mmCIF file of C-alpha atoms in Angstrom:
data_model
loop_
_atom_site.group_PDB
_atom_site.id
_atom_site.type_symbol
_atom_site.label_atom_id
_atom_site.label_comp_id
_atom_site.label_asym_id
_atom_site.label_seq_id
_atom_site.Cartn_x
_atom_site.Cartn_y
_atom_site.Cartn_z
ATOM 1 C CA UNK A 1295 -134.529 -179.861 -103.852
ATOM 2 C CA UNK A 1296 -134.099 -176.013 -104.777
ATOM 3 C CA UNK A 1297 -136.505 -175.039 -107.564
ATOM 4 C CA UNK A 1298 -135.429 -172.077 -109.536
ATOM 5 C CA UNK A 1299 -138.394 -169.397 -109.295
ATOM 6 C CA UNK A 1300 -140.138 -168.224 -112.930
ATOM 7 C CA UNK A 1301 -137.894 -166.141 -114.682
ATOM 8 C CA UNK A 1302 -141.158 -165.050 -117.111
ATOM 9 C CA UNK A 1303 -143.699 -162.651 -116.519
ATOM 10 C CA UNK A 1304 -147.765 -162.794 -117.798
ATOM 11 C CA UNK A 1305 -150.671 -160.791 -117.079
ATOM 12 C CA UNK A 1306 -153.951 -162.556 -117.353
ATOM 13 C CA UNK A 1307 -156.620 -159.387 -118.112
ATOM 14 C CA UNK A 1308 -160.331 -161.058 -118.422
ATOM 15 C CA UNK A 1309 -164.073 -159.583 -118.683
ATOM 16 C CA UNK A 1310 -166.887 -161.473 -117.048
ATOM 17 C CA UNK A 1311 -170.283 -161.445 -116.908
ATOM 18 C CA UNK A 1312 -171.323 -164.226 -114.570
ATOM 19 C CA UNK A 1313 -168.016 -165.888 -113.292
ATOM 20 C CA UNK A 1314 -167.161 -168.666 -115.945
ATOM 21 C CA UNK A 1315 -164.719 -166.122 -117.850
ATOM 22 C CA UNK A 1316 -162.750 -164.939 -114.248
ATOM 23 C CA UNK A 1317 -163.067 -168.985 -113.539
ATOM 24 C CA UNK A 1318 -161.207 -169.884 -117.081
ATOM 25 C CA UNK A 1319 -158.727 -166.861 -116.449
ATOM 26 C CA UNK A 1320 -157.947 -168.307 -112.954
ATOM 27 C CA UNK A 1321 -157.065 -171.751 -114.232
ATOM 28 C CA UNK A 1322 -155.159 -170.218 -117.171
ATOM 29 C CA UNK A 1323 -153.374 -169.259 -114.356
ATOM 30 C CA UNK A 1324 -152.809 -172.061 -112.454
ATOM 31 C CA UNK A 1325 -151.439 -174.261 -115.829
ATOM 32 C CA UNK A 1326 -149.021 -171.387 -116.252
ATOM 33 C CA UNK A 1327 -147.477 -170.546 -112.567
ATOM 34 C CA UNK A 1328 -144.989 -173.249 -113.402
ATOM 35 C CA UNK A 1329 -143.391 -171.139 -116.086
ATOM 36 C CA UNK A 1330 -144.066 -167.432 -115.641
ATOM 37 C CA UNK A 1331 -144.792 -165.008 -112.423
ATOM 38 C CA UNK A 1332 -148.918 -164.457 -113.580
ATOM 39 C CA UNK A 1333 -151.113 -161.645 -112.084
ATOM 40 C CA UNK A 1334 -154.409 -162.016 -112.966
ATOM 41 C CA UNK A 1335 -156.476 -158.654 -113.439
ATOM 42 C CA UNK A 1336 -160.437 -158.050 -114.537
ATOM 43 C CA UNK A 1337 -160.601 -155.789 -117.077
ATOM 44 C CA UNK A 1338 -161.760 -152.722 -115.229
ATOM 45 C CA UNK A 1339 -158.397 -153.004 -112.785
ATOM 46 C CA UNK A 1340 -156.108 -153.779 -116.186
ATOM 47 C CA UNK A 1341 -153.561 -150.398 -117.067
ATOM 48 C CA UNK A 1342 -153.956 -148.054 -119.497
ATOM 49 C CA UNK A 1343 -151.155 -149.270 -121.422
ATOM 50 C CA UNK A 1344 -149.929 -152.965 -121.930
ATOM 51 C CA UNK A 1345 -147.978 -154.113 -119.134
ATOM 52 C CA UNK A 1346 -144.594 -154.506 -119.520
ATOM 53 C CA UNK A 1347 -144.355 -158.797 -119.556
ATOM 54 C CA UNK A 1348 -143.463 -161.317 -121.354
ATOM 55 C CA UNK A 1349 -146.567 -162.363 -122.711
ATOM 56 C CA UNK A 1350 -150.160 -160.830 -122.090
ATOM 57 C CA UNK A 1351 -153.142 -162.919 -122.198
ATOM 58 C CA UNK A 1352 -156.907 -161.587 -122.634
ATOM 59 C CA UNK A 1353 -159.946 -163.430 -122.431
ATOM 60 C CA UNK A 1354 -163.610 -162.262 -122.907
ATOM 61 C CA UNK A 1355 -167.458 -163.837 -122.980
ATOM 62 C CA UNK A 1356 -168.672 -163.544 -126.495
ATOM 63 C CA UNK A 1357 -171.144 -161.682 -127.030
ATOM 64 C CA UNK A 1358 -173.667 -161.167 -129.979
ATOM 65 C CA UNK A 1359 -170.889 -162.636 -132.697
ATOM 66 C CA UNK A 1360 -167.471 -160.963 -130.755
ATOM 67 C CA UNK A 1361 -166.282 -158.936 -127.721
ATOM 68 C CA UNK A 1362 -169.578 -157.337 -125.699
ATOM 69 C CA UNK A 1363 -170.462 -153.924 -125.903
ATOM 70 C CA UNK A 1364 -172.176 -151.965 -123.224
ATOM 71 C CA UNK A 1365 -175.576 -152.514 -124.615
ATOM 72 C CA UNK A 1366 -174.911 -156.161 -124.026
ATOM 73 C CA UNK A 1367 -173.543 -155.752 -120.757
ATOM 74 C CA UNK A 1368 -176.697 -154.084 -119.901
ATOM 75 C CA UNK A 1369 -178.689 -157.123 -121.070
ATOM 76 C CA UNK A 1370 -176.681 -159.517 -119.012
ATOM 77 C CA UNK A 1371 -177.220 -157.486 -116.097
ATOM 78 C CA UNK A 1372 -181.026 -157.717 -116.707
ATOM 79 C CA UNK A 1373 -181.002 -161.548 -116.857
ATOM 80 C CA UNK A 1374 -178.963 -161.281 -113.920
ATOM 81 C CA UNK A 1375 -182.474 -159.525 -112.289
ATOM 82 C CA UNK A 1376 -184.754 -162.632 -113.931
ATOM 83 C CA UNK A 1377 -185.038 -165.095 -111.192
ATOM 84 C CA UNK A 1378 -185.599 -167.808 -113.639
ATOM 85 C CA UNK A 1379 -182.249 -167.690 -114.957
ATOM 86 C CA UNK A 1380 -180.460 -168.442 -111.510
ATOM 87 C CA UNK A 1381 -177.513 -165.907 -112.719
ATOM 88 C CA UNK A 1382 -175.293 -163.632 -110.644
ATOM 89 C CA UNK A 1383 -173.557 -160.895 -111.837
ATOM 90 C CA UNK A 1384 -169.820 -160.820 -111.232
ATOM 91 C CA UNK A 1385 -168.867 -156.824 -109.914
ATOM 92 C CA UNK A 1386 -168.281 -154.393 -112.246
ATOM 93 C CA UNK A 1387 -169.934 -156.413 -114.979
ATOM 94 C CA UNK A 1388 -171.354 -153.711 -116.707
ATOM 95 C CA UNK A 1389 -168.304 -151.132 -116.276
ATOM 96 C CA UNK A 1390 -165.499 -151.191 -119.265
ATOM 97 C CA UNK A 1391 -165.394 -154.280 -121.105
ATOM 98 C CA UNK A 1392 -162.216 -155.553 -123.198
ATOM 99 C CA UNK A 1393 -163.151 -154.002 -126.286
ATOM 100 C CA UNK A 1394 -163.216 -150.697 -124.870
ATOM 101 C CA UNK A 1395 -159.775 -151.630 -123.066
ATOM 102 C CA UNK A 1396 -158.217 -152.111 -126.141
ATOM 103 C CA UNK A 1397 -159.369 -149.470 -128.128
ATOM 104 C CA UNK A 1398 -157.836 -147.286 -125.572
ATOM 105 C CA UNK A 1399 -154.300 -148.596 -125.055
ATOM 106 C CA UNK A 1400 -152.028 -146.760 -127.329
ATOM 107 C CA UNK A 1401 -149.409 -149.190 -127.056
ATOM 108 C CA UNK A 1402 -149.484 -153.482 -127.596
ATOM 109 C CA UNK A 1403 -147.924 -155.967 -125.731
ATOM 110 C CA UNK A 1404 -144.599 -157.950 -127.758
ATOM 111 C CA UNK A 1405 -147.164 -160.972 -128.169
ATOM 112 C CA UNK A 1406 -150.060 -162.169 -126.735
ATOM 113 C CA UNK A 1407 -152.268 -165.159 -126.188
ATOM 114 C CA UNK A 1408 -156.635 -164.677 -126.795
ATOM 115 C CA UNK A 1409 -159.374 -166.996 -125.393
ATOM 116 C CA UNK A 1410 -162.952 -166.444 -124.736
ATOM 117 C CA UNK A 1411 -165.963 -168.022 -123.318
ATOM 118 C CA UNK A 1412 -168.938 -168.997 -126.150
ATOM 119 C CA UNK A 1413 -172.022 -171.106 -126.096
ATOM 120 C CA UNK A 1414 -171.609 -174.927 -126.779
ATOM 121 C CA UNK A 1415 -172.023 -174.414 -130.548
ATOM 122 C CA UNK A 1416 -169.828 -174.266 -133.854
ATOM 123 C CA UNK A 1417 -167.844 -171.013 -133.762
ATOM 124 C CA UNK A 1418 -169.724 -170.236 -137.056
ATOM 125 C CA UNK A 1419 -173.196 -170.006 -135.097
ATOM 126 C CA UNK A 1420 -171.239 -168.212 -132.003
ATOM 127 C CA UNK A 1421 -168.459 -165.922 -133.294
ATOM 128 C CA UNK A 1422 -165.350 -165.719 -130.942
ATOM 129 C CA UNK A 1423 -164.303 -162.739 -128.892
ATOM 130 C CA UNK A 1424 -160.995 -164.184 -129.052
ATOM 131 C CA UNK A 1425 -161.210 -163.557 -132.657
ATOM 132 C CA UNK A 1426 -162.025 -160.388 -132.193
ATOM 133 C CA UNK A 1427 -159.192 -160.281 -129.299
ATOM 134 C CA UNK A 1428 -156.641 -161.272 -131.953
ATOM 135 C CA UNK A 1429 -157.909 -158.926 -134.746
ATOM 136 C CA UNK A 1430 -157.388 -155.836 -132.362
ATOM 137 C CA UNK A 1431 -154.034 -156.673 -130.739
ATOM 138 C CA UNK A 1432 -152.897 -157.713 -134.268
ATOM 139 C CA UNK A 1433 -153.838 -154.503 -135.885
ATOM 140 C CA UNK A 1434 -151.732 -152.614 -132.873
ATOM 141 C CA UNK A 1435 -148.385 -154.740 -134.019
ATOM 142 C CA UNK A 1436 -148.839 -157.653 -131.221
ATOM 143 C CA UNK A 1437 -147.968 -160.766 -132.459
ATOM 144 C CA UNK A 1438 -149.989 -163.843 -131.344
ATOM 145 C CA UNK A 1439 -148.280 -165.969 -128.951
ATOM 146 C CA UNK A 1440 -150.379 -169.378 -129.717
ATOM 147 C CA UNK A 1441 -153.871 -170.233 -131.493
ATOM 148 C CA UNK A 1442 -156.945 -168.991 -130.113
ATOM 149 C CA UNK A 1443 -158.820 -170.846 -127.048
ATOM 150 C CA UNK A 1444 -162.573 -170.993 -126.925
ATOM 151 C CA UNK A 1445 -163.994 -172.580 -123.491
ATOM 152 C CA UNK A 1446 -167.624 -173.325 -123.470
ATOM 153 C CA UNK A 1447 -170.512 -172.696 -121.881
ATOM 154 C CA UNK A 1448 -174.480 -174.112 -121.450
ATOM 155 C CA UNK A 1449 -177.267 -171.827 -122.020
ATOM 156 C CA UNK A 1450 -177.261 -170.287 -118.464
ATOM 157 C CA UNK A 1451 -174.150 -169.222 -118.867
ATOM 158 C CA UNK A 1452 -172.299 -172.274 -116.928
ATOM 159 C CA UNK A 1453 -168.903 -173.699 -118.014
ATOM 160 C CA UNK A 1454 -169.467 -177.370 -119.474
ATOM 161 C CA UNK A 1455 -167.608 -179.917 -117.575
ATOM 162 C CA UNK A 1456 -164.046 -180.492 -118.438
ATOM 163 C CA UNK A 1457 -163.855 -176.647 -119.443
ATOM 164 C CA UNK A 1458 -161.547 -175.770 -116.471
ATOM 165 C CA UNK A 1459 -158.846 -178.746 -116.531
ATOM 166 C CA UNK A 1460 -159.027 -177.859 -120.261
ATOM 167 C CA UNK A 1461 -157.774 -174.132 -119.368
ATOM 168 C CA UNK A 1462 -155.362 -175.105 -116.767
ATOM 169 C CA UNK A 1463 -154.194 -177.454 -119.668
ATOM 170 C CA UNK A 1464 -153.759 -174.292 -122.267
ATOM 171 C CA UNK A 1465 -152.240 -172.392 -119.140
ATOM 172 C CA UNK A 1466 -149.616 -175.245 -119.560
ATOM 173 C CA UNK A 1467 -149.249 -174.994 -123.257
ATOM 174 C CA UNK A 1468 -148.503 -171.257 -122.607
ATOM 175 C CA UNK A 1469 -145.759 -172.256 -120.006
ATOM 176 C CA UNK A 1470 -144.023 -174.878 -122.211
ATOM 177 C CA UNK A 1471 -143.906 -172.092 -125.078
ATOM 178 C CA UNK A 1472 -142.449 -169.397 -122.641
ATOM 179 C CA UNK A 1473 -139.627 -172.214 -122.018
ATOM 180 C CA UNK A 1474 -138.623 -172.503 -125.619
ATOM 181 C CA UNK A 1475 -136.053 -170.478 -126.127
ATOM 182 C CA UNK A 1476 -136.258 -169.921 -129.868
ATOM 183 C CA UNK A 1477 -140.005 -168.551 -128.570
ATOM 184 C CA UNK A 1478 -138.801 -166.325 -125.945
#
């Protein structure tokens, strides 16, 4: 049987501190391969401008209420040092982070989907970078795509079980919304 190749384009663009972001970016992925051509980029490779796709994803770790900030990029890289935490830090952890990303892109994608990573807690204890995610691309003229995805994580920073068939599972909800055409 001939399968037609994706007609779509996304472009995954993700911050992470210790892996479980990139991990829920990946799987993102994965779900949505069956839909769309996806490249998946960390933050400090994404362009200086939106690419031009059909939808444009971005996922971040919240930090401290919303998206991190260098201070807090700092801190994670000193519990990354603390040998009692059993952390590693992913590369270029501490360089630009998505907030900075998207203050500096002059233009915004035709729509876009937000998750983030947060501690296994109400989002009114947490915050949501994805909220803040939304708030920015909204306030450049993006229009969101779907709801907002929060994955969680323990207190050492590890994705709970279930987390990453629950983003391949999104990643699929994003592909069965790039195939309806009033949506496209």
């Amino acid at each position: 049987m001939n399968q037609t190749p994706p007609v779509a384009r996304a472009t995954i663009i993700y911050e992470s501190m210790f892996g479980s972001t990139r991990a829920v970016a990946e799987a993102i992925a994965d779900g949505l391969r069956s839909a769309a051509t996806v490249t998946v980029l960390p933050v400090k490779d994404a362009p200086e401008a939106f690419p031009d796709v059909d939808l444009v994803v971005v996922g971040a770790p919240t930090h401290a209420h919303g998206l991190s900030r260098p201070a807090s990029r700092t801190e994670a890289g000193a519990w990354a040092d603390d040998p009692d935490r059993h952390l590693t830090l992913e590369p270029d952890a501490e360089g630009i982070g998505v907030r900075e990303w998207l203050d500096s892109c002059g233009n915004a994608p035709a729509r876009f989907a937000a998750f983030d990573t947060r501690a296994d807690m109400t989002e009114l204890f947490t915050g949501s970078a994805a909220h803040s995610i939304e708030k920015r691309l909204q306030k450049l003229g993006s229009r969101r795509f779907v709801q907002k995805q929060s994955f969680l994580v323990d207190k050492n920073s590890v994705l709970e079980p279930g987390q990453l068939e629950l983003a391949r599972d999104w990643g699929r909800t994003l592909a069965t919304e790039l195939q309806t055409p009033a949506l496209r």
